[in-house]
Short mmCIF file of C-alpha atoms and ligand atoms in Angstrom, two decimals:
data_model
loop_
_atom_site.label_atom_id
_atom_site.label_comp_id
_atom_site.label_asym_id
_atom_site.label_seq_id
_atom_site.Cartn_x
_atom_site.Cartn_y
_atom_site.Cartn_z
CA MET A 16 46.58 -129.45 -53.42
CA LYS A 17 45.48 -131.96 -50.70
CA ARG A 18 42.62 -134.31 -52.07
CA ILE A 19 39.56 -134.59 -49.22
CA GLU A 20 39.30 -137.96 -48.04
CA THR A 21 36.23 -139.75 -49.22
CA ARG A 22 34.83 -143.49 -49.36
CA TYR A 23 32.19 -145.25 -51.48
CA VAL A 24 29.00 -145.90 -49.44
CA CYS A 25 26.32 -147.85 -50.81
CA GLN A 26 22.78 -146.45 -50.99
CA THR A 27 21.04 -149.54 -50.04
CA CYS A 28 22.79 -151.08 -46.85
CA ALA A 29 25.49 -148.41 -45.97
CA MET A 30 28.63 -150.77 -46.41
CA GLU A 31 31.58 -148.45 -47.08
CA ALA A 32 34.40 -149.24 -49.52
CA PRO A 33 37.61 -147.48 -49.93
CA ARG A 34 37.10 -147.46 -53.84
CA TRP A 35 34.18 -147.49 -56.24
CA GLU A 36 32.83 -150.77 -57.23
CA GLY A 37 29.80 -151.54 -59.85
CA GLN A 38 28.20 -154.02 -57.35
CA CYS A 39 27.94 -153.74 -53.49
CA ARG A 40 29.90 -156.57 -51.74
CA SER A 41 27.44 -156.90 -49.19
CA CYS A 42 24.02 -156.32 -50.33
CA GLY A 43 24.60 -157.22 -54.11
CA ALA A 44 22.92 -154.04 -55.29
CA TRP A 45 24.43 -152.42 -58.68
CA ASN A 46 25.45 -149.12 -59.08
CA SER A 47 24.79 -148.31 -55.40
CA LEU A 48 28.12 -147.13 -54.41
CA VAL A 49 28.43 -143.28 -53.81
CA GLU A 50 31.32 -141.24 -53.09
CA THR A 51 30.96 -139.55 -49.88
CA PRO A 52 33.54 -137.37 -47.92
CA VAL A 53 34.32 -138.71 -44.47
CA THR A 54 33.41 -136.46 -42.04
CA ALA A 55 34.00 -136.67 -38.37
CA LEU A 56 30.48 -136.90 -36.84
CA PRO A 57 29.92 -134.33 -34.25
CA ARG A 58 30.44 -135.03 -30.63
CA ALA A 59 27.16 -133.47 -29.61
CA ALA A 60 25.02 -135.47 -31.90
CA ARG A 61 25.97 -138.28 -29.74
CA ARG A 62 25.20 -136.82 -26.26
CA GLY A 63 23.49 -138.80 -24.06
CA ALA A 64 23.70 -142.10 -26.34
CA THR A 65 25.56 -143.85 -23.51
CA SER A 66 25.13 -143.25 -19.66
CA ARG A 67 27.98 -144.52 -17.43
CA SER A 68 25.55 -145.30 -14.36
CA SER A 69 23.73 -148.02 -16.53
CA LEU A 70 26.81 -150.20 -16.95
CA GLN A 71 25.83 -152.47 -13.76
CA ALA A 72 24.16 -155.95 -15.24
CA ILE A 73 21.17 -156.45 -12.81
CA PRO A 74 18.67 -159.43 -12.48
CA LEU A 75 16.07 -159.04 -15.43
CA ARG A 76 13.27 -159.64 -12.84
CA ASP A 77 14.62 -156.57 -10.69
CA VAL A 78 14.32 -154.28 -13.85
CA ALA A 79 11.77 -151.52 -13.00
CA PRO A 80 8.91 -152.02 -15.01
CA GLY A 81 8.83 -149.91 -18.04
CA SER A 82 5.75 -147.63 -18.21
CA ALA A 83 5.10 -147.92 -21.74
CA SER A 84 2.40 -145.49 -21.76
CA ARG A 85 0.44 -145.19 -24.95
CA LEU A 86 -1.13 -142.58 -27.04
CA GLN A 87 -4.03 -143.27 -29.14
CA LEU A 88 -3.85 -141.02 -31.93
CA GLY A 89 -7.82 -141.30 -32.53
CA ILE A 90 -7.61 -143.15 -35.78
CA GLY A 91 -8.74 -147.05 -34.85
CA GLU A 92 -7.04 -148.63 -37.90
CA LEU A 93 -3.69 -146.88 -37.24
CA ASP A 94 -3.92 -147.53 -33.64
CA ARG A 95 -4.80 -150.99 -33.84
CA VAL A 96 -1.52 -151.76 -35.91
CA LEU A 97 0.50 -149.51 -33.71
CA GLY A 98 -0.55 -152.30 -31.26
CA GLY A 99 -3.40 -149.94 -29.22
CA GLY A 100 -1.56 -146.59 -29.86
CA VAL A 101 1.91 -144.83 -30.18
CA VAL A 102 4.40 -145.56 -27.05
CA ALA A 103 5.78 -142.60 -25.55
CA GLY A 104 9.33 -141.63 -26.53
CA SER A 105 9.52 -144.49 -29.50
CA MET A 106 10.03 -143.86 -33.00
CA VAL A 107 7.80 -145.06 -36.01
CA LEU A 108 8.63 -145.29 -39.74
CA LEU A 109 5.66 -144.86 -41.87
CA ALA A 110 7.07 -146.12 -45.10
CA GLY A 111 5.41 -146.71 -48.66
CA GLU A 112 6.03 -146.10 -52.29
CA PRO A 113 5.53 -142.60 -53.43
CA GLY A 114 1.70 -141.55 -54.02
CA VAL A 115 0.64 -144.26 -51.80
CA GLY A 116 -0.90 -141.91 -48.99
CA LYS A 117 1.69 -141.56 -46.63
CA SER A 118 1.25 -137.69 -46.18
CA THR A 119 -2.66 -138.01 -46.25
CA LEU A 120 -2.33 -140.45 -43.30
CA ALA A 121 0.17 -138.71 -41.51
CA LEU A 122 -1.77 -135.66 -41.43
CA GLY A 123 -5.04 -137.08 -40.72
CA ALA A 124 -3.05 -138.54 -37.56
CA ALA A 125 -1.91 -135.24 -36.76
CA ALA A 126 -5.26 -133.93 -37.06
CA ALA A 127 -7.09 -136.61 -34.94
CA ALA A 128 -4.05 -136.34 -32.30
CA ALA A 129 -4.37 -132.58 -32.06
CA ASP A 130 -8.11 -133.23 -31.66
CA ARG A 131 -7.93 -135.88 -28.89
CA LEU A 132 -5.22 -134.68 -26.59
CA ASP A 133 -4.49 -131.57 -25.01
CA ARG A 134 -1.11 -130.44 -26.07
CA PRO A 135 0.05 -129.21 -29.43
CA VAL A 136 1.23 -131.70 -32.25
CA LEU A 137 3.84 -130.85 -34.46
CA TYR A 138 4.03 -131.69 -38.11
CA VAL A 139 7.33 -130.93 -39.93
CA SER A 140 6.68 -130.84 -43.63
CA GLY A 141 10.21 -130.81 -45.54
CA GLU A 142 8.38 -131.55 -48.79
CA GLU A 143 5.15 -129.31 -48.79
CA SER A 144 4.67 -125.88 -47.82
CA PRO A 145 2.50 -124.87 -44.58
CA GLY A 146 0.75 -122.86 -47.16
CA GLN A 147 0.13 -126.26 -49.35
CA LEU A 148 -0.52 -128.01 -46.25
CA GLN A 149 -2.88 -125.84 -44.97
CA LEU A 150 -5.04 -125.93 -47.99
CA ARG A 151 -5.03 -129.71 -47.83
CA ALA A 152 -6.16 -130.23 -44.03
CA ASP A 153 -8.63 -127.77 -44.65
CA ARG A 154 -9.89 -129.47 -47.49
CA LEU A 155 -9.79 -133.06 -45.79
CA GLY A 156 -11.99 -131.09 -42.96
CA HIS A 157 -8.93 -131.47 -40.29
CA LEU A 158 -9.11 -127.85 -39.53
CA VAL A 159 -12.14 -127.95 -37.12
CA GLY A 160 -12.51 -128.47 -33.26
CA THR A 161 -9.45 -128.06 -31.13
CA ALA A 162 -7.46 -129.50 -34.00
CA ALA A 163 -7.52 -125.95 -35.61
CA GLU A 164 -5.30 -124.48 -32.76
CA ARG A 165 -3.37 -127.32 -31.49
CA LEU A 166 -2.04 -128.46 -35.09
CA HIS A 167 1.33 -126.91 -35.51
CA VAL A 168 3.19 -126.87 -39.04
CA LEU A 169 6.59 -126.23 -39.42
CA GLY A 170 8.54 -126.31 -42.86
CA ALA A 171 11.75 -126.94 -42.42
CA ASN A 172 14.49 -129.28 -43.42
CA GLU A 173 17.27 -129.06 -41.20
CA VAL A 174 17.24 -131.79 -38.16
CA GLU A 175 18.72 -129.77 -35.44
CA SER A 176 15.89 -126.91 -36.22
CA VAL A 177 13.36 -129.38 -36.14
CA VAL A 178 14.42 -130.48 -32.95
CA GLU A 179 14.82 -127.20 -31.61
CA ALA A 180 11.58 -126.14 -32.61
CA ALA A 181 10.14 -129.23 -31.03
CA ARG A 182 11.62 -128.57 -27.57
CA ARG A 183 10.32 -124.95 -27.51
CA LEU A 184 6.95 -126.09 -28.36
CA ARG A 185 6.99 -129.16 -26.35
CA PRO A 186 4.04 -131.32 -28.51
CA THR A 187 2.57 -134.58 -27.63
CA ILE A 188 3.68 -136.32 -30.88
CA VAL A 189 6.01 -135.07 -33.73
CA ILE A 190 5.54 -136.16 -37.17
CA VAL A 191 8.10 -135.80 -39.74
CA ASP A 192 7.27 -135.70 -43.59
CA SER A 193 9.59 -137.05 -44.67
CA ILE A 194 13.24 -138.18 -43.14
CA GLN A 195 14.66 -138.09 -47.08
CA SER A 196 13.75 -134.24 -46.71
CA LEU A 197 15.74 -133.90 -43.73
CA THR A 198 19.68 -132.96 -43.52
CA ALA A 199 21.87 -132.40 -40.83
CA ASP A 200 23.88 -129.33 -41.60
CA ASP A 201 27.44 -130.56 -40.44
CA LEU A 202 27.12 -133.44 -42.93
CA ASP A 203 27.91 -133.29 -46.69
CA GLY A 204 25.86 -135.51 -49.03
CA PRO A 205 22.46 -134.54 -50.41
CA ALA A 206 19.30 -135.03 -48.49
CA GLY A 207 17.98 -138.59 -48.64
CA SER A 208 21.61 -140.14 -48.75
CA VAL A 209 21.81 -143.10 -46.55
CA GLY A 210 24.34 -140.80 -44.37
CA GLN A 211 21.89 -138.22 -44.11
CA VAL A 212 18.89 -140.37 -43.33
CA ARG A 213 20.64 -142.46 -40.74
CA GLU A 214 21.93 -139.22 -38.98
CA THR A 215 18.97 -137.39 -39.02
CA ALA A 216 17.05 -140.32 -37.87
CA GLN A 217 19.60 -140.82 -34.92
CA ARG A 218 19.03 -137.28 -33.68
CA LEU A 219 15.32 -137.51 -33.95
CA LEU A 220 15.68 -140.29 -32.01
CA LEU A 221 17.66 -138.82 -29.38
CA TYR A 222 15.08 -136.31 -29.07
CA ALA A 223 12.22 -138.90 -28.92
CA LYS A 224 14.07 -140.92 -26.05
CA GLY A 225 15.42 -138.08 -24.16
CA GLU A 226 12.01 -136.10 -24.21
CA GLY A 227 9.65 -139.05 -24.03
CA VAL A 228 7.81 -137.72 -27.22
CA PRO A 229 7.09 -140.17 -29.92
CA VAL A 230 8.31 -139.19 -33.43
CA VAL A 231 6.58 -140.59 -36.63
CA VAL A 232 8.95 -140.41 -39.76
CA VAL A 233 7.55 -140.60 -43.18
CA GLY A 234 10.02 -142.46 -45.62
CA HIS A 235 9.54 -143.06 -49.15
CA VAL A 236 10.46 -146.87 -50.62
CA THR A 237 10.75 -147.32 -54.09
CA LYS A 238 8.72 -149.87 -56.16
CA ASP A 239 11.32 -152.75 -56.14
CA GLY A 240 11.68 -152.09 -52.05
CA SER A 241 15.39 -151.45 -52.67
CA VAL A 242 15.03 -148.19 -50.18
CA ALA A 243 17.81 -145.98 -50.06
CA GLY A 244 17.05 -144.69 -46.58
CA PRO A 245 14.12 -146.89 -44.96
CA LYS A 246 16.25 -149.77 -45.28
CA THR A 247 18.89 -148.57 -42.88
CA LEU A 248 16.30 -146.83 -40.65
CA GLU A 249 14.63 -150.26 -39.75
CA HIS A 250 17.33 -151.04 -37.44
CA ILE A 251 16.79 -147.74 -35.79
CA VAL A 252 13.25 -146.95 -35.44
CA ASP A 253 10.97 -149.14 -32.89
CA VAL A 254 8.14 -149.61 -35.41
CA VAL A 255 8.10 -150.02 -39.08
CA LEU A 256 4.53 -149.50 -40.59
CA ALA A 257 4.51 -150.22 -44.42
CA LEU A 258 1.44 -148.48 -46.28
CA GLU A 259 0.71 -150.65 -49.25
CA GLY A 260 -1.87 -150.55 -52.49
CA GLU A 261 -2.06 -150.82 -55.87
CA PRO A 262 -1.92 -147.17 -57.35
CA GLY A 263 -5.23 -147.47 -59.19
CA GLY A 264 -7.14 -149.35 -56.57
CA ALA A 265 -8.83 -147.79 -53.62
CA VAL A 266 -7.78 -150.11 -50.68
CA ARG A 267 -4.76 -149.18 -48.54
CA LEU A 268 -3.35 -151.73 -46.26
CA LEU A 269 -1.45 -150.71 -43.24
CA ARG A 270 1.01 -153.32 -41.77
CA ALA A 271 3.34 -153.24 -39.09
CA THR A 272 6.60 -154.99 -40.50
CA LYS A 273 8.64 -154.39 -37.11
CA ASN A 274 7.02 -153.59 -33.81
CA ARG A 275 8.64 -153.73 -30.47
CA PHE A 276 5.71 -152.72 -28.67
CA GLY A 277 3.09 -155.18 -30.29
CA SER A 278 2.28 -157.78 -32.44
CA THR A 279 3.12 -157.42 -36.40
CA GLU A 280 -0.31 -159.47 -36.85
CA GLU A 281 -2.56 -156.54 -37.04
CA VAL A 282 -3.48 -154.97 -40.44
CA GLY A 283 -5.14 -151.63 -40.87
CA LEU A 284 -7.41 -150.98 -43.90
CA PHE A 285 -8.09 -147.77 -45.12
CA GLU A 286 -10.02 -146.51 -48.41
CA MET A 287 -8.49 -143.51 -50.58
CA SER A 288 -11.13 -141.49 -51.42
CA GLY A 289 -12.02 -138.20 -52.74
CA ASP A 290 -11.91 -136.72 -49.39
CA GLY A 291 -8.39 -138.28 -48.03
CA LEU A 292 -7.89 -141.88 -46.35
CA ARG A 293 -11.02 -143.29 -44.97
CA PRO A 294 -10.64 -146.05 -42.33
CA MET A 295 -12.55 -149.18 -43.27
CA PRO A 296 -13.16 -151.35 -39.72
CA ASP A 297 -15.52 -153.27 -41.36
CA PRO A 298 -14.16 -154.33 -44.73
CA ALA A 299 -17.48 -155.94 -45.98
CA GLU A 300 -18.72 -152.69 -47.83
CA LEU A 301 -15.95 -152.75 -50.06
CA PHE A 302 -16.80 -156.02 -52.20
CA THR A 303 -19.90 -157.41 -53.84
CA PRO A 304 -22.34 -158.34 -51.51
CA ALA A 305 -22.62 -162.41 -50.82
CA GLY A 306 -26.24 -162.70 -52.36
CA GLU A 307 -25.44 -160.81 -55.74
CA ALA A 308 -25.05 -163.12 -58.88
CA ARG A 309 -21.49 -162.58 -60.09
CA PRO A 310 -20.43 -162.65 -63.96
CA PRO A 311 -18.45 -165.70 -65.45
CA GLY A 312 -14.30 -165.53 -64.43
CA SER A 313 -15.54 -164.21 -60.72
CA ALA A 314 -14.62 -165.89 -57.65
CA VAL A 315 -14.50 -164.69 -54.07
CA ALA A 316 -11.31 -165.67 -51.82
CA MET A 317 -10.97 -165.85 -48.41
CA LEU A 318 -7.73 -164.25 -47.44
CA LEU A 319 -6.14 -163.59 -44.28
CA GLU A 320 -4.15 -160.43 -43.85
CA GLY A 321 -2.32 -160.85 -40.33
CA SER A 322 -5.03 -161.96 -38.21
CA ARG A 323 -7.81 -160.50 -40.14
CA PRO A 324 -9.96 -162.02 -42.75
CA LEU A 325 -10.69 -160.52 -45.71
CA LEU A 326 -13.15 -161.68 -48.47
CA VAL A 327 -11.86 -160.49 -51.82
CA GLU A 328 -13.13 -161.16 -55.60
CA VAL A 329 -10.96 -162.48 -57.93
CA GLN A 330 -11.54 -161.72 -61.50
CA ALA A 331 -10.17 -163.32 -64.57
CA LEU A 332 -10.54 -162.72 -68.18
CA VAL A 333 -9.42 -165.72 -70.67
CA GLY A 334 -10.21 -165.14 -74.29
CA GLY A 335 -8.65 -163.76 -77.69
CA GLY A 336 -5.20 -164.43 -78.54
CA GLY A 337 -4.37 -167.03 -81.06
CA TYR A 338 -1.40 -165.85 -82.85
CA GLY A 339 2.21 -164.58 -81.17
CA PRO A 340 2.86 -165.37 -77.53
CA PRO A 341 -0.11 -165.33 -75.48
CA ARG A 342 -0.55 -162.39 -72.89
CA ARG A 343 -0.47 -163.11 -69.28
CA ALA A 344 -1.23 -160.02 -66.93
CA ALA A 345 -1.95 -159.95 -63.33
CA SER A 346 -2.57 -157.25 -60.88
CA GLY A 347 -2.42 -158.32 -57.29
CA VAL A 348 -1.50 -162.06 -57.87
CA ASP A 349 1.93 -163.35 -58.89
CA LEU A 350 2.62 -163.96 -62.27
CA ASP A 351 4.47 -166.93 -61.76
CA ARG A 352 1.69 -168.43 -59.55
CA LEU A 353 -0.80 -167.63 -62.30
CA ALA A 354 1.12 -169.76 -64.71
CA VAL A 355 1.44 -172.86 -62.36
CA LEU A 356 -2.22 -172.89 -62.07
CA THR A 357 -2.85 -172.40 -65.96
CA ALA A 358 -0.79 -175.44 -66.12
CA VAL A 359 -2.48 -177.34 -63.21
CA LEU A 360 -5.80 -176.63 -64.79
CA ALA A 361 -4.88 -177.94 -68.25
CA LYS A 362 -2.94 -181.20 -66.82
CA ARG A 363 -4.97 -182.34 -63.94
CA ALA A 364 -8.68 -181.05 -64.44
CA GLY A 365 -8.79 -180.79 -68.38
CA VAL A 366 -9.28 -177.07 -68.54
CA GLY A 367 -6.91 -176.07 -70.95
CA ILE A 368 -6.18 -172.29 -71.58
CA GLY A 369 -3.74 -172.92 -74.29
CA SER A 370 -2.94 -169.74 -76.46
CA HIS A 371 -5.62 -167.61 -75.06
CA ASP A 372 -4.83 -164.51 -73.51
CA VAL A 373 -5.12 -164.15 -69.58
CA TYR A 374 -5.77 -161.10 -67.38
CA VAL A 375 -6.69 -161.50 -63.63
CA SER A 376 -6.83 -159.19 -60.92
CA LEU A 377 -7.82 -158.85 -57.24
CA ALA A 378 -10.63 -156.52 -56.43
CA GLY A 379 -9.64 -153.06 -54.59
CA GLY A 380 -6.28 -152.92 -55.82
CA LEU A 381 -5.12 -155.44 -53.14
CA ARG A 382 -2.16 -157.66 -53.49
CA SER A 383 -1.78 -161.23 -51.98
CA ARG A 384 0.85 -163.95 -52.05
CA GLU A 385 -1.05 -166.13 -49.80
CA PRO A 386 -1.41 -170.06 -51.01
CA ALA A 387 -5.41 -169.65 -50.23
CA ILE A 388 -5.80 -167.53 -53.49
CA ASP A 389 -4.66 -170.79 -55.48
CA LEU A 390 -8.10 -172.04 -55.95
CA PRO A 391 -10.09 -169.13 -55.96
CA LEU A 392 -7.63 -168.11 -58.81
CA ALA A 393 -8.07 -171.32 -60.67
CA LEU A 394 -11.83 -171.58 -60.31
CA ALA A 395 -12.11 -167.90 -61.85
CA LEU A 396 -9.79 -169.06 -64.73
CA ALA A 397 -12.02 -171.97 -65.39
CA SER A 398 -15.43 -169.97 -64.89
CA SER A 399 -14.16 -167.57 -67.50
CA ILE A 400 -13.30 -169.96 -70.19
CA ARG A 401 -16.31 -172.08 -69.80
CA ASP A 402 -18.13 -168.82 -69.49
CA ARG A 403 -20.38 -170.23 -66.48
CA PRO A 404 -20.58 -168.31 -63.57
CA ILE A 405 -19.99 -169.79 -59.95
CA ALA A 406 -23.12 -169.79 -57.96
CA SER A 407 -23.79 -166.67 -55.69
CA GLY A 408 -23.08 -166.98 -52.26
CA THR A 409 -19.88 -169.30 -52.88
CA VAL A 410 -16.80 -168.69 -51.34
CA THR A 411 -13.19 -170.64 -51.86
CA GLY A 412 -10.12 -171.20 -50.55
CA ALA A 413 -7.20 -173.67 -51.09
CA GLU A 414 -3.72 -174.22 -51.90
CA VAL A 415 -3.41 -176.19 -55.47
CA ALA A 416 -0.69 -178.68 -55.41
CA LEU A 417 1.16 -179.70 -58.66
CA SER A 418 -0.69 -182.74 -58.56
CA GLY A 419 -4.21 -181.09 -58.74
CA GLU A 420 -4.70 -182.04 -55.19
CA LEU A 421 -6.09 -179.43 -52.74
CA ARG A 422 -4.12 -178.34 -49.51
CA PRO A 423 -5.81 -176.72 -46.25
CA ILE A 424 -4.92 -173.60 -45.46
CA PRO A 425 -3.79 -172.11 -42.42
CA GLY A 426 -6.82 -170.26 -40.24
CA LEU A 427 -9.63 -171.74 -42.20
CA GLU A 428 -12.24 -171.41 -39.03
CA ARG A 429 -11.52 -167.77 -38.40
CA ARG A 430 -11.80 -167.22 -42.38
CA LEU A 431 -15.24 -169.47 -42.88
CA ARG A 432 -16.80 -167.38 -39.81
CA GLU A 433 -16.37 -164.35 -41.53
CA ALA A 434 -17.83 -165.71 -44.87
CA ALA A 435 -20.71 -166.67 -42.63
CA ARG A 436 -21.02 -163.27 -41.15
CA LEU A 437 -21.06 -161.60 -44.39
CA GLY A 438 -23.63 -163.74 -45.54
CA TYR A 439 -22.14 -166.30 -47.74
CA ARG A 440 -23.88 -169.90 -48.06
CA ARG A 441 -21.19 -172.29 -49.29
CA ALA A 442 -17.52 -172.45 -48.92
CA ILE A 443 -15.38 -174.76 -50.91
CA VAL A 444 -12.28 -175.93 -49.10
CA ALA A 445 -9.61 -178.48 -49.29
CA ALA A 446 -10.51 -182.18 -47.84
CA SER A 447 -6.99 -183.50 -47.29
CA LEU A 448 -6.79 -187.15 -48.88
CA ARG A 449 -3.67 -187.86 -46.65
CA PRO A 450 -4.28 -186.83 -43.14
CA GLY A 451 -0.67 -187.42 -41.51
CA PRO A 452 1.97 -184.76 -42.70
CA GLU A 453 -0.92 -182.36 -43.73
CA GLN A 454 -2.38 -182.18 -40.44
CA ARG A 455 0.33 -180.03 -39.06
CA PRO A 456 -1.06 -177.33 -36.03
CA GLY A 457 -2.67 -174.30 -37.49
CA ARG A 458 -3.72 -176.27 -40.50
CA THR A 459 -7.35 -177.44 -40.49
CA ALA A 460 -8.58 -179.79 -42.96
CA ALA A 461 -12.18 -179.90 -43.34
CA PRO A 462 -13.74 -183.13 -42.80
CA PHE A 463 -14.40 -185.07 -46.11
CA GLY A 464 -18.07 -183.97 -47.50
CA PRO A 465 -20.10 -181.28 -46.55
CA SER A 466 -20.59 -179.81 -42.77
CA GLU A 467 -21.87 -176.59 -41.62
CA LEU A 468 -20.61 -173.52 -39.53
CA ASP A 469 -22.50 -170.75 -38.69
CA GLY A 470 -25.31 -171.40 -41.41
CA LEU A 471 -22.37 -171.78 -43.99
CA ARG A 472 -22.13 -175.05 -45.55
CA VAL A 473 -18.60 -176.14 -45.99
CA VAL A 474 -17.92 -178.36 -48.91
CA ALA A 475 -14.43 -180.40 -48.63
CA VAL A 476 -13.25 -181.49 -51.85
CA PRO A 477 -9.88 -183.45 -52.50
CA THR A 478 -8.87 -181.99 -55.83
CA LEU A 479 -9.00 -179.26 -58.03
CA ARG A 480 -11.12 -181.11 -60.45
CA ALA A 481 -13.69 -181.95 -57.85
CA ALA A 482 -13.98 -178.36 -56.69
CA LEU A 483 -14.55 -177.43 -60.21
CA ASP A 484 -17.42 -179.91 -60.69
CA VAL A 485 -18.85 -178.41 -57.57
CA ALA A 486 -18.03 -174.95 -58.06
CA LEU A 487 -19.46 -174.76 -61.78
CA GLU A 488 -22.13 -177.27 -61.96
CA ARG A 489 -25.33 -175.84 -63.30
CA PRO A 490 -27.52 -174.67 -59.93
CA ALA A 491 -30.65 -176.89 -61.16
CA SER A 492 -28.69 -180.09 -61.20
CA SER A 493 -26.56 -179.46 -58.09
CA PRO A 494 -27.33 -182.10 -55.50
CA GLU A 495 -26.53 -179.71 -52.63
CA ARG A 496 -29.47 -177.52 -53.54
CA LEU A 497 -31.56 -180.31 -52.58
CA THR A 498 -30.39 -179.90 -49.04
CA ALA A 499 -30.87 -177.22 -46.28
CA VAL A 500 -29.73 -174.41 -48.39
CA PRO A 501 -32.30 -171.29 -47.85
CA VAL A 502 -34.30 -170.38 -50.37
CA GLU A 503 -33.32 -166.64 -51.34
CA SER A 504 -34.47 -165.72 -54.74
CA GLY A 505 -35.84 -167.51 -57.97
CA SER A 506 -32.83 -166.63 -59.70
CA GLN A 507 -31.45 -170.44 -59.32
CA GLY A 508 -34.64 -172.55 -59.58
P1 LIG B 627 -0.19 -138.67 -50.38
O1 LIG B 627 -0.57 -138.81 -49.24
O2 LIG B 627 0.41 -137.16 -51.00
O3 LIG B 627 0.87 -139.55 -50.85
P2 LIG B 627 2.33 -139.90 -50.69
O4 LIG B 627 2.81 -139.03 -49.19
O5 LIG B 627 2.57 -141.23 -50.12
O6 LIG B 627 3.47 -139.45 -51.69
O7 LIG B 627 -1.19 -139.23 -51.51
C1 LIG B 627 -1.03 -138.72 -52.92
C2 LIG B 627 -2.12 -139.50 -53.78
O8 LIG B 627 -3.47 -139.83 -52.84
C3 LIG B 627 -2.47 -138.66 -54.94
O9 LIG B 627 -2.33 -139.59 -56.02
C4 LIG B 627 -3.67 -138.26 -54.86
C5 LIG B 627 -4.35 -139.23 -53.88
N1 LIG B 627 -5.42 -138.41 -52.72
C6 LIG B 627 -6.79 -138.63 -52.98
O10 LIG B 627 -7.33 -139.43 -53.47
N2 LIG B 627 -7.67 -138.03 -52.52
C7 LIG B 627 -7.11 -137.47 -51.10
O11 LIG B 627 -8.05 -136.54 -50.57
C8 LIG B 627 -5.89 -137.19 -51.28
C9 LIG B 627 -5.25 -136.10 -50.00
C10 LIG B 627 -5.06 -137.82 -51.78
MG1 LIG B 628 4.00 -137.18 -49.46
#
């Protein structure tokens, strides 16, 4: 009997090998090669991919300007990340870990679009039944107004039937949840395999470009970011949106990691609540108010997500331990960075954490790998071990070098203005001892000593040790309190 011809396809990067190998030669993934029958791709699927008439090169300036008409979906935080709305005929990938809220966001976007626009919206669900969807949409209050009649759902898994249904309905936008649940009938291989994901996406793309209808596809991403499907999709789609957040936390960050029609600097903020994903145009409400006294171990960081400043509380708890290896646990910050800062604190600032257990976390379930988190993290650790709070109304932000020196962070002024707007009164930042190489464009070093910005006193210090002295000094003995700080309550007097 004649064996059917097969190849081994890497599920991570789609590299093909003639025989099985333990590790993919192209991307290095282990155990990722899956035997896949070789199937000739149907001609029909490729129809329209190339057109002979466009084979003549013309000067760029003579190209008819593409009128990228944008469709605002009606969820501000989403439209902002898209660059002002979704572009007609474009394809958007909404990627994220299971349970992060992709379906919730996608359904919300579908309902909002159905409410605003005067044509139907098609929501294709390959994972939940239309009945389940109706329950959810109803619970989240999506089935009101015009959305109730314009929001159409289709429970389907076969891509051609999806395209056919879309051609019949002629919607303003198609949302597919998820690409991993779709298959192309004429292809072998299970739903979610690289071959299926690529092929179904290609056909949706043909539909999108052909009809000028935007298509949003949801794609699951695994924890370690090694994405069977979506990695190969990133090259196909025009926009990749990543929805991120710690499972336990309430905050969800939406970022464009690729955007052919806009900046990748914009970040959208949402809060996962009992009644769905709530957009947070002003994240101030999420964090402890500036004037409130904080317990020891708490510091406020000035982060910058894209072009958006975010003031976030860093919490540290140092204590216990003593026998066995100390425990180090971090949520939202890098464990390696925590280890480095612990060492720098001991060696350069005389704050030994030794064999104590250390737990740190970022409020709201946010994650940050920004160097700007160094100083607040180190101060929170020191504040916890000395059991002395940092005065309320203080924000901090600087990179901590191994030498214990502080380094300025990019976009400092933007961060400071946000802190001032939210009512903070004192910022501890880096004063560069050595101007020169440190003074690259985009890195603003504050002038040495205190200065002021929108009512915020900016205290620039050169080292971690100096920052500790300023931050943890008892309020009564603080020389700064003798100057122009407004008297806000008797609590510090
Ligand atoms: P979902 O959108 O189904 O995630 P995904 O499609 O990315 O897998 O969201 C699932 C999680 O969101 C689930 O753990 C419950 C939570 N959730 C809420 O907290 N409130 C809500 O109103 C909804 C719809 C979901
Ligand atoms: Mg889902």
